Coordinates of C-alpha atoms and ligand atoms in Angstrom, one line a residue:
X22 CA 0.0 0.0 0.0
X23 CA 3.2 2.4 0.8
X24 CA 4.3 2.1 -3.0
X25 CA 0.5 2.6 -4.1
X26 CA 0.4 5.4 -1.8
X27 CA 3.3 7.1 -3.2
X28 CA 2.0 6.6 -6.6
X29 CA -1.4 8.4 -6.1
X30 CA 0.8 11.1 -4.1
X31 CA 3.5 11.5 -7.4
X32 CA -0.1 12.0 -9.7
X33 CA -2.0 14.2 -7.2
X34 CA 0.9 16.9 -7.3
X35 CA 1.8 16.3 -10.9
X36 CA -1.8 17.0 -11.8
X37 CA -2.7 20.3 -9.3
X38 CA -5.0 18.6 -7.4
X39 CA -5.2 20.6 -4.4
X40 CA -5.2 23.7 -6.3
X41 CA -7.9 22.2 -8.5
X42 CA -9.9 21.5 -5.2
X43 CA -9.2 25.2 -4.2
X44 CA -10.4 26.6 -7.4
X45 CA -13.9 24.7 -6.8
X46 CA -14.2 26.4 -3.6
X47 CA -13.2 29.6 -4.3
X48 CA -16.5 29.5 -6.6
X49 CA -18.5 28.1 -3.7
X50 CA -20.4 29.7 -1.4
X51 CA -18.4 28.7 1.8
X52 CA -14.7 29.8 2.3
X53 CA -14.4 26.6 4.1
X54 CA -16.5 23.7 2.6
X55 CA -14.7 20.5 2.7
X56 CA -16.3 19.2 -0.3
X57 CA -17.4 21.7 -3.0
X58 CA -20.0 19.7 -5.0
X59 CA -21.9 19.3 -1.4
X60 CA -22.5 23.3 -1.2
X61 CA -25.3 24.9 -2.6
X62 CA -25.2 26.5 -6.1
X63 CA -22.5 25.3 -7.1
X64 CA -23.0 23.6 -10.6
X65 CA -22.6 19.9 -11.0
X66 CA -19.0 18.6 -11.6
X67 CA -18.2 18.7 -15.0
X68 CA -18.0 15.1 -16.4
X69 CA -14.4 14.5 -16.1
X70 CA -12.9 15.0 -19.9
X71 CA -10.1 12.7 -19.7
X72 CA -7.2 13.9 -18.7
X73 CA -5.7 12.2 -15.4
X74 CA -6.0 15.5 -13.4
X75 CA -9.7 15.9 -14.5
X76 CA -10.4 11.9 -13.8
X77 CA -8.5 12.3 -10.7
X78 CA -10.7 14.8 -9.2
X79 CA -14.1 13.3 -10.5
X80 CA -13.4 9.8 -8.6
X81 CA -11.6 11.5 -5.5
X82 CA -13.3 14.6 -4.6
X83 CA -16.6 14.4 -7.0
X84 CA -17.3 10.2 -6.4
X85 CA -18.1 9.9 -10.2
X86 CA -16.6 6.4 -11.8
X87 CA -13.4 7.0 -14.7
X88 CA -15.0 6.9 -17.9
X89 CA -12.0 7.1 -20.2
X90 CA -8.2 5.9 -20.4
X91 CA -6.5 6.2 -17.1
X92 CA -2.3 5.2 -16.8
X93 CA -2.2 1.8 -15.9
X94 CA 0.2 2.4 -13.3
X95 CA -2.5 4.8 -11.7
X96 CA -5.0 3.1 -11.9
X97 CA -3.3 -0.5 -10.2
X98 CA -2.6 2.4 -7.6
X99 CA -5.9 4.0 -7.0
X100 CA -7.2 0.3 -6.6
X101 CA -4.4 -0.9 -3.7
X102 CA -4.8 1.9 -1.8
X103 CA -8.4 1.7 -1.7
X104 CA -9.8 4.7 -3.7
X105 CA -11.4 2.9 -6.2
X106 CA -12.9 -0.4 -6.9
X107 CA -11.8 -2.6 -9.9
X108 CA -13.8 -1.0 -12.3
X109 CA -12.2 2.0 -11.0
X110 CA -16.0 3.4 -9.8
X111 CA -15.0 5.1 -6.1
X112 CA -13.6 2.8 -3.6
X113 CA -13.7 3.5 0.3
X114 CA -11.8 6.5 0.7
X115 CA -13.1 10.3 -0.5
X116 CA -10.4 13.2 -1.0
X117 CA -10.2 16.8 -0.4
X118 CA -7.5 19.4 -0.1
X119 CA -7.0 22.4 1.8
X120 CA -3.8 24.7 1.6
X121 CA -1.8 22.6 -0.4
X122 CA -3.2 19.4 2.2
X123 CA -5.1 16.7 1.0
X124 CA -6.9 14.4 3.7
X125 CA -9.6 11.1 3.1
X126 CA -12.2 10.0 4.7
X127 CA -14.0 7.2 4.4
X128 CA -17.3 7.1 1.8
X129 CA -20.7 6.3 3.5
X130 CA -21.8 3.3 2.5
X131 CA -25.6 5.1 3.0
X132 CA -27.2 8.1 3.6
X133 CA -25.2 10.5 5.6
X134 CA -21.0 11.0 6.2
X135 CA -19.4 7.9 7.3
X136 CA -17.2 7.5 10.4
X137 CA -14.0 10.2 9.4
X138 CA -15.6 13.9 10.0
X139 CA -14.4 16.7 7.9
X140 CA -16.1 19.6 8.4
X141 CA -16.2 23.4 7.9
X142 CA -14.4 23.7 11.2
X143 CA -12.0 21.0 9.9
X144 CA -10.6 23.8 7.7
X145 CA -10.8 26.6 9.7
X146 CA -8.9 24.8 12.3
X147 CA -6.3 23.9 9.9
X148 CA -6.1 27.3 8.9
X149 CA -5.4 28.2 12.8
X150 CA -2.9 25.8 13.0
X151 CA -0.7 26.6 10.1
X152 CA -1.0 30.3 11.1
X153 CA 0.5 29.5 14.6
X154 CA 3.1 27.4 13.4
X155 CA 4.0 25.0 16.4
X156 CA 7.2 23.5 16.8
X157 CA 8.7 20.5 18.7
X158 CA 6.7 17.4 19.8
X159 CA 3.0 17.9 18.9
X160 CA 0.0 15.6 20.5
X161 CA -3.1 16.1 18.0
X162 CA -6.3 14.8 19.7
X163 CA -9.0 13.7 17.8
X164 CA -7.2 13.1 14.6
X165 CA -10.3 12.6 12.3
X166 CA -8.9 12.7 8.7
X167 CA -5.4 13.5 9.5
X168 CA -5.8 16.9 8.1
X169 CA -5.0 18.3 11.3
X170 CA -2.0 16.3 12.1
X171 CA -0.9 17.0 8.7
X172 CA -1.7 20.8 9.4
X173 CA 0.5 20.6 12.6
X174 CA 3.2 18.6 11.2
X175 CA 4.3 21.0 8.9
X176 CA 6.3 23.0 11.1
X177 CA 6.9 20.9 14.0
X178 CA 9.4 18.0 14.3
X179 CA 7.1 15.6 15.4
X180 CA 3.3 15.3 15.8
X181 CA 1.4 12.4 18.0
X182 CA -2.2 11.9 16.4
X183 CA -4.6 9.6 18.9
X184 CA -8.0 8.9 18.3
X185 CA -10.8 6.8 19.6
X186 CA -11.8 5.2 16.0
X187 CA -9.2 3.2 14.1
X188 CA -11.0 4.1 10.8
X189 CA -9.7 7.8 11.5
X190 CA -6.3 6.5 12.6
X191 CA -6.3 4.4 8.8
X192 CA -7.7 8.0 7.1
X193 CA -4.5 9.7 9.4
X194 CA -2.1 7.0 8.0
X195 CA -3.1 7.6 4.5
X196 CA -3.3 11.3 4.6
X197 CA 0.0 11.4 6.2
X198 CA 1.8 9.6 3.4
X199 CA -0.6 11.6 0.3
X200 CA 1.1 14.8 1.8
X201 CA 4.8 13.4 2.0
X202 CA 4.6 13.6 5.9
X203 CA 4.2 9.6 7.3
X204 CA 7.9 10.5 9.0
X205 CA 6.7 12.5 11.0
X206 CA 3.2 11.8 12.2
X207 CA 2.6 8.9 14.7
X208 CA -1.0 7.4 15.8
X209 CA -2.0 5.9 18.5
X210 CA -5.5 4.4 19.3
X211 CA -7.9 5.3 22.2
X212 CA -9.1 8.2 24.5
X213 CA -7.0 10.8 25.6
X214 CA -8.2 10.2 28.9
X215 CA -6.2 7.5 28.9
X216 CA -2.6 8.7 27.5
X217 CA 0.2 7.1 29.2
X218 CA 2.6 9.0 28.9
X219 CA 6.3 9.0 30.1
X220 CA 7.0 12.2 31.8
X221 CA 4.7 15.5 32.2
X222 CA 5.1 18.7 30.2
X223 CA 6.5 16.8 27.3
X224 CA 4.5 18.4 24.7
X225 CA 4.8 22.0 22.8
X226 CA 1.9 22.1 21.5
X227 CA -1.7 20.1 21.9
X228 CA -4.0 20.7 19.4
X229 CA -7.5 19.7 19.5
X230 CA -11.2 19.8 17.7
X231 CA -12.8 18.1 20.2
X232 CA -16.7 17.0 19.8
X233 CA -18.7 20.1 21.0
X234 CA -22.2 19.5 20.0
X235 CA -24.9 19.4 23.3
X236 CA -26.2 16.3 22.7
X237 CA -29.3 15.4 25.6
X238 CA -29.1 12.2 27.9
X239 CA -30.6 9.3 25.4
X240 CA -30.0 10.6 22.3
X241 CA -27.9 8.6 20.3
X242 CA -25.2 10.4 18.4
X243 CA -22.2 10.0 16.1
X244 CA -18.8 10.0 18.5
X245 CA -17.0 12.7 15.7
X246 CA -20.1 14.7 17.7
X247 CA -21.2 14.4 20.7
X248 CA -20.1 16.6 23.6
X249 CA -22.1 15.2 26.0
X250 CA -25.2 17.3 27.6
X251 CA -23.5 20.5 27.2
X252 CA -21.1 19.8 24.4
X253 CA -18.4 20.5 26.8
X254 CA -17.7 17.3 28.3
X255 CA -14.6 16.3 26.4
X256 CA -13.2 19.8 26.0
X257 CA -12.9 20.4 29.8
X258 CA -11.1 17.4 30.1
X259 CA -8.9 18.0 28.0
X260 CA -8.0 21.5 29.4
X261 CA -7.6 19.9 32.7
X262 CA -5.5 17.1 31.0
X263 CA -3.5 19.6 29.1
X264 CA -2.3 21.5 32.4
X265 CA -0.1 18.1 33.1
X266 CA 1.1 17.6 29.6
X267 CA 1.9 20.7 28.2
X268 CA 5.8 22.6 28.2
X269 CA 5.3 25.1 31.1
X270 CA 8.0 27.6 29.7
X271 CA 7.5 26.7 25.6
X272 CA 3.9 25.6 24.7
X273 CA 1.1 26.3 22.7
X274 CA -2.8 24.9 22.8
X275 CA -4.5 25.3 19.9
X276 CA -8.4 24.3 20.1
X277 CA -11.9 24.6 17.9
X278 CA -14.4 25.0 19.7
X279 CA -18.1 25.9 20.2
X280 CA -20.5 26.8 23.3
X281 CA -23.2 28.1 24.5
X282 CA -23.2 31.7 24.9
X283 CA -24.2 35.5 24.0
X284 CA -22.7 38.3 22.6
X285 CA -20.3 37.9 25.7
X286 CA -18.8 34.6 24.4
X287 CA -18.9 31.4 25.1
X288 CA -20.4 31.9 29.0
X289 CA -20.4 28.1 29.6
X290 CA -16.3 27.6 29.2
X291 CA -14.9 30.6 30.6
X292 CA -14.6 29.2 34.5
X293 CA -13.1 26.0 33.0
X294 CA -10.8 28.5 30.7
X295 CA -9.6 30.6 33.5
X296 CA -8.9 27.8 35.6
X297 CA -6.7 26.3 32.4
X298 CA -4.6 29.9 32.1
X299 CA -4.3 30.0 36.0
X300 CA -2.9 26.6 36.1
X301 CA -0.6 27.1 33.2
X302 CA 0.2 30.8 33.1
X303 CA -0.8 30.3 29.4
X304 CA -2.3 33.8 27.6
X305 CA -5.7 32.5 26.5
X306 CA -7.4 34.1 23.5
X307 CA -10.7 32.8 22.3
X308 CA -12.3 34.1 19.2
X309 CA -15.7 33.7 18.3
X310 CA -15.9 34.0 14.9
X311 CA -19.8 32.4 13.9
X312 CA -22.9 32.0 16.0
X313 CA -26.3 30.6 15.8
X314 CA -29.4 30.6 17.4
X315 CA -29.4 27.9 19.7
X316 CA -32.9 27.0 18.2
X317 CA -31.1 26.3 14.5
X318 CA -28.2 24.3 16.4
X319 CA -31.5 22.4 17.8
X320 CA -32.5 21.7 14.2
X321 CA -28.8 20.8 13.1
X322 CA -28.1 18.5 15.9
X323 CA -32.1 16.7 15.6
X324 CA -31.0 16.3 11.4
X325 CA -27.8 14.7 12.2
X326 CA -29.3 12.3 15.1
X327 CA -31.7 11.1 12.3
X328 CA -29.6 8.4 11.3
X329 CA -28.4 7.1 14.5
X330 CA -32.1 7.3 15.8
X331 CA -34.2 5.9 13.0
X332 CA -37.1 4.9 14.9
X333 CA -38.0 8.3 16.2
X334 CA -39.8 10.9 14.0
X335 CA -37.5 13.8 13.0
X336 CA -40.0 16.2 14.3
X337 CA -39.5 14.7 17.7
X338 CA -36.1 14.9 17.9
X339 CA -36.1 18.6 17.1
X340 CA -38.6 18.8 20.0
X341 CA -36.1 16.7 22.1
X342 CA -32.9 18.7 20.8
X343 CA -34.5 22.5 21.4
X344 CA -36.3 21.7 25.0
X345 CA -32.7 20.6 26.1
X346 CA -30.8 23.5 24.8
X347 CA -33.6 25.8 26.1
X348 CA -33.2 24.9 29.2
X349 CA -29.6 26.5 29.5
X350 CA -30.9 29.8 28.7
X351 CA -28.5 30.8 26.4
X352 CA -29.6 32.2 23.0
X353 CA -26.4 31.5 20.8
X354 CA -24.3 28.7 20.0
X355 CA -20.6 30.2 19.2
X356 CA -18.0 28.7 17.1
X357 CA -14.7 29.7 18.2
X358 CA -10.9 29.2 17.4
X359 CA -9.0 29.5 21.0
X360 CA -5.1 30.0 20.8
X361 CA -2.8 29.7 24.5
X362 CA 0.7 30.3 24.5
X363 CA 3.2 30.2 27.5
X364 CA 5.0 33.2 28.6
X365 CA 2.1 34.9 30.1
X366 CA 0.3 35.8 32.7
X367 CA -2.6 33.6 33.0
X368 CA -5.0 35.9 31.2
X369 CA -7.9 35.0 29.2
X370 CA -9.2 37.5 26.7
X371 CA -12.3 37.0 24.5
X372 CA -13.1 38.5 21.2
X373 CA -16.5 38.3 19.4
X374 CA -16.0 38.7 15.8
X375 CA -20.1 37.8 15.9
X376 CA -22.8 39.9 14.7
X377 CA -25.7 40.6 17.4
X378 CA -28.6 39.1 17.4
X379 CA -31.4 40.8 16.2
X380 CA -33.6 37.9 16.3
X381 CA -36.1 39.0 18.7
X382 CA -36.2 42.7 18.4
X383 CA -38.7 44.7 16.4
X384 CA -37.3 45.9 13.5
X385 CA -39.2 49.1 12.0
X386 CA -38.8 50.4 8.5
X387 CA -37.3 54.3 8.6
X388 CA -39.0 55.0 5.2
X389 CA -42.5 53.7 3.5
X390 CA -42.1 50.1 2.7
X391 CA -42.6 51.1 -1.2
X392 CA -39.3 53.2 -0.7
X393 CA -37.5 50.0 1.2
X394 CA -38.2 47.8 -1.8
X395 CA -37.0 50.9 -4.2
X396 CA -33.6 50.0 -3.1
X397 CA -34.3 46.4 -3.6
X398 CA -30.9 45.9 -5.8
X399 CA -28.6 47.8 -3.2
X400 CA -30.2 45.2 -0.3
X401 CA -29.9 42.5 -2.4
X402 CA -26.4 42.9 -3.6
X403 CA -25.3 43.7 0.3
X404 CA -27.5 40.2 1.2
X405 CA -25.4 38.4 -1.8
X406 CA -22.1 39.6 0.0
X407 CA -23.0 38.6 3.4
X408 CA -24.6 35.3 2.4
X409 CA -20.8 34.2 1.5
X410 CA -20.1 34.1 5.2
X411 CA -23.2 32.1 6.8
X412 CA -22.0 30.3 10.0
X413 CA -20.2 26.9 10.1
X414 CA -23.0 24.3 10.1
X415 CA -25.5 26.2 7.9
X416 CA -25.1 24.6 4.6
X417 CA -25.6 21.2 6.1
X418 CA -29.2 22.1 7.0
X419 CA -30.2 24.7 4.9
X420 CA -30.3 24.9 0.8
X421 CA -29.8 27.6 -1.7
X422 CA -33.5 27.4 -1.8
X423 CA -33.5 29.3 1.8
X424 CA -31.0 31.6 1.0
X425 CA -33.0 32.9 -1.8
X426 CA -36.6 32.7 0.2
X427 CA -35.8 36.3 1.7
X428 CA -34.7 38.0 -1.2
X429 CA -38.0 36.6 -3.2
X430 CA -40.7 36.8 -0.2
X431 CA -39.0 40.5 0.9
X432 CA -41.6 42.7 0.1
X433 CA -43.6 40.4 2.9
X434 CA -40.9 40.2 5.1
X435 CA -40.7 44.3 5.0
X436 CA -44.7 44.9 5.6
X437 CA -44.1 42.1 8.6
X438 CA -41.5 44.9 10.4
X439 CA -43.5 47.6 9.3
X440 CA -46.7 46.2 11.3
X441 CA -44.0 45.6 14.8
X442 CA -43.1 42.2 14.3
X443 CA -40.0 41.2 15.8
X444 CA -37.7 39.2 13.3
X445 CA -38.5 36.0 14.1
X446 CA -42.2 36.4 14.0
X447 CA -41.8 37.9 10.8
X448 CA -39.6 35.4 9.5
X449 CA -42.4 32.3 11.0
X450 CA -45.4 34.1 9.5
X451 CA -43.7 34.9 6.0
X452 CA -42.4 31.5 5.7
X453 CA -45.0 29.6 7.4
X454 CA -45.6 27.4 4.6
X455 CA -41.8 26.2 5.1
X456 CA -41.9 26.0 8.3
X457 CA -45.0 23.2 8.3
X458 CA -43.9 21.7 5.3
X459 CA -40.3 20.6 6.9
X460 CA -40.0 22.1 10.5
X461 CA -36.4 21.1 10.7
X462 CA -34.6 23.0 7.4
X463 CA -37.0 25.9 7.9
X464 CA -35.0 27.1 11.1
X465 CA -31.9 27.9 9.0
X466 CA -34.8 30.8 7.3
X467 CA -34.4 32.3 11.0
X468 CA -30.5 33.3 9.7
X469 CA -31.4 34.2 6.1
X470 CA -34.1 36.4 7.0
X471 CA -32.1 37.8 9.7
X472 CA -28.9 38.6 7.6
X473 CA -31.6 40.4 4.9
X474 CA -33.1 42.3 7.9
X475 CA -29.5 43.3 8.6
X476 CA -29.0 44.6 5.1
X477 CA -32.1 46.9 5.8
X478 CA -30.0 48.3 8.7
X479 CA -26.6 48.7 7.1
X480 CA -28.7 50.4 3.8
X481 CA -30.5 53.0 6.7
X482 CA -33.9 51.7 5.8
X483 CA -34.7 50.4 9.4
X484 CA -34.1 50.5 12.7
X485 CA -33.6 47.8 15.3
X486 CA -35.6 48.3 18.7
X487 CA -34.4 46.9 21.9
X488 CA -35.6 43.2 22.6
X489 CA -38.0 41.8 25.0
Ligands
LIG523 C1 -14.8 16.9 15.3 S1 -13.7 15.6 14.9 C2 -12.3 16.5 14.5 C3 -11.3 15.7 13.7 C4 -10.1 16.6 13.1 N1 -9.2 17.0 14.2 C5 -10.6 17.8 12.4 O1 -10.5 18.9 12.8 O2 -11.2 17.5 11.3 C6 -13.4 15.0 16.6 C7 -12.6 13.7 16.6 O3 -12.3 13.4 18.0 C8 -12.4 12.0 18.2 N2 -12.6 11.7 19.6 C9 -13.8 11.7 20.3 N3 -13.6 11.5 21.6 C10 -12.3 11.3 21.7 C11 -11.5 11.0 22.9 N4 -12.0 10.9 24.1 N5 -10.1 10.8 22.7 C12 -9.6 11.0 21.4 N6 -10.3 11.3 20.4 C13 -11.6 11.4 20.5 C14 -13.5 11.5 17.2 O4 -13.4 10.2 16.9 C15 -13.3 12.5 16.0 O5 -12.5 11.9 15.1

């Protein structure tokens, strides 16, 4: 499989794969999807033409079968290693890129992603971590594709990837050696928890993107996932956990993260975040760069539990997922990027990049609403802008179809404001068609519709009240 390996890794680079990925997704409508046919709007793949580079990214990224002449030597390849059957139709591992990376994971065999997760937050964490640039001996935790450790092993001499399923361990291994890097990345199989390590303080640098999602008591979940009841579960433990094994003097913790929260940040973590920088004398700074109503992470977290729960009705797992997270009595869920160094003095700084809510505050039009929808063009084009940068998470519940609703229904959605209705009434009694039709998907129309009513505020056509 090493010589296979090295074969698919010689073709990849010869024929741009990575920057062909890139190219796909600079055309998408997220910065940071993984996989750029699963976005929205984006046009199907174009049936690969027949050159290797074109087949090569129709099988890898796209999952279509080579139609046409393929090198032999390639193709023997692409069928050891496992990326394609012997009729060269896909095989069990998937590939993306990101920054010159590629990682795998494994195809589902059914509906839904299969055990390796690669996700928006995936990229943004790589992102993070080839901006800090660790150095030294590295423990990733929760390697999932092997981006990460890939990410991480770029600049440091050494990089320990452990995770609790062996199929992400395989996808580690064989993104290791797609990106030149098997010599230095090492896994290891099972919790963190249960690290046994030699000596303490051995590590510069632990980087983590631990499950975060608030799954409630009985629910079952994918383990990529679950955070236990408040999401948090793992990611304290680890903070505690990282106290022992970090470098004291010459150490970095790099972490993704999300919580419950408001426009403060993510209220939930901070005690366990102050007791981390206290410990350590670490600088902590968290930054909280998407949010969501905790009532669409409801909807994202019932959708996903579909498939591990197939005897219950979707509608009751929404119920389910929102009475639990309502009962914390927090309205956002943040996603954050945190970076510690040592050499300070056990601060903790937090900086919300995240636009307020305006969910539930009235929203009143400044001018008649004939003279909001006059400048229909300048709201739409500022709604097209903004609509590039919907939070992590949205595209896997929501569809181009409600990203266009609010532009198309707006001339509603502006009489709704005028008569006092707060955002979220308007956006349940414009769309209530969608809404009943598939309770679930309509609560990513509670982000669109917001992000048009802030458009009506950044053009001066409205202005926001203060909630209830
Ligand atoms: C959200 S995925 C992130 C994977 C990868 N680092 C990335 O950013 O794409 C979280 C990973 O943590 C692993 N995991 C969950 N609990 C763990 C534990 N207690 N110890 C080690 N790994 C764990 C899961 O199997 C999953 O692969």
């Amino acid at each position: 499989v090493t010589a296979f390996l090295q074969t698919l890794a010689g073709a990849l680079h010869r024929t741009g794969f990575a920057d062909r990925v890139e190219r796909r997704r600079r055309r998408a409508r997220s910065a940071y999807a993984p996989f750029c046919r699963q976005v929205g709007g984006v046009p199907a793949p174009d049936r690969p033409r027949g050159n290797d580079g074109d087949l090569l990214v129709g099988l890898l990224h796209d999952g279509v079968p080579v139609r046409g002449a393929l090198d032999p030597r390639l193709a023997k390849a692409l069928v050891g290693a496992d990326f394609a059957d012997d009729g060269l139709a896909p095989g069990r591992w998937e590939l993306t890129a990101f920054r010159g990376l590629v990682a795998v994971r494994d195809r589902a065999a059914g509906p839904g992603a299969g055990q390796v997760y690669i996700g928006e937050d995936s990229l943004r964490f790589a992102e993070a971590i080839l901006d800090a640039a660790p150095h030294g001996l590295v423990l990733d935790v929760g390697a999932g594709s092997g981006l990460t450790g890939c990410a991480l092993a770029r600049s440091s001499e050494r990089v320990l990837c452990v995770d609790v399923l062996d199929e992400c361990l395989a996808a580690t291994t064989v993104s290791a050696a797609l990106n030149g890097l098997t010599e230095r990345v090492d896994v290891v199989s099972g919790r963190f928890q249960d690290l046994d390590l030699d000596r303490p303080g051995r590590f510069n640098c632990i980087a983590a993107n631990l499950p975060y999602v608030p799954v409630p008591a009985g629910l079952a979940y994918s383990p990529a996932g679950n955070g236990g009841p408040d999401g948090l579960g793992l990611i304290r433990s680890l903070l505690k956990r990282a106290v022992e094994l970090l470098d004291p003097h010459d150490g970095a913790l790099v972490m993704r993260l999300a919580s419950l929260g408001d426009e403060r940040g993510p209220l939930l973590l901070l005690d366990d975040l102050r007791g981390f920088a206290a410990a350590t004398g670490y600088d902590v700074v968290v930054v909280a760069d998407g949010r969501v109503p905790y009532e669409l992470r409801a909807a994202l977290t019932a959708k996903l539990a579909g498939r591990h729960n197939p005897d219950r009705d979707p509608v009751e797992l929404l119920d389910v997922a929102s009475a639990h997270l309502r009962g914390y009595g927090l309205p956002l869920h943040l996603a954050c990027g945190l970076v510690a160094r040592s050499g300070g003095t056990g601060r903790v700084d937090v900086v919300n990049l995240a636009a307020p809510l305006l969910l539930d505050r009235p929203v009143a039009p400044s001018r008649p609403v004939a003279d909001v929808l006059a400048a229909r063009d300048r709201i739409a084009a500022g709604y097209w802008r903004a609509s590039r940068d919907l939070p992590d998470g949205f595209w896997e519940l929501g569809t181009e179809r409600e990203v266009l609703a609010p532009l198309e229904r707006m001339q509603a959605v502006v009489r709704a404001l005028a008569d006092g209705a707060t955002v979220r009434v308007s956006a349940e009694r414009v769309f209530a068609d969608m809404f009943a039709a598939d309770p679930v998907r309509a609560r990513s129309l509670l982000l669109t519709v917001e992000l048009l009513v802030q458009q009506l505020l950044d053009c001066r056509l409205a202005t926001a009240r203060p909630g209830r």
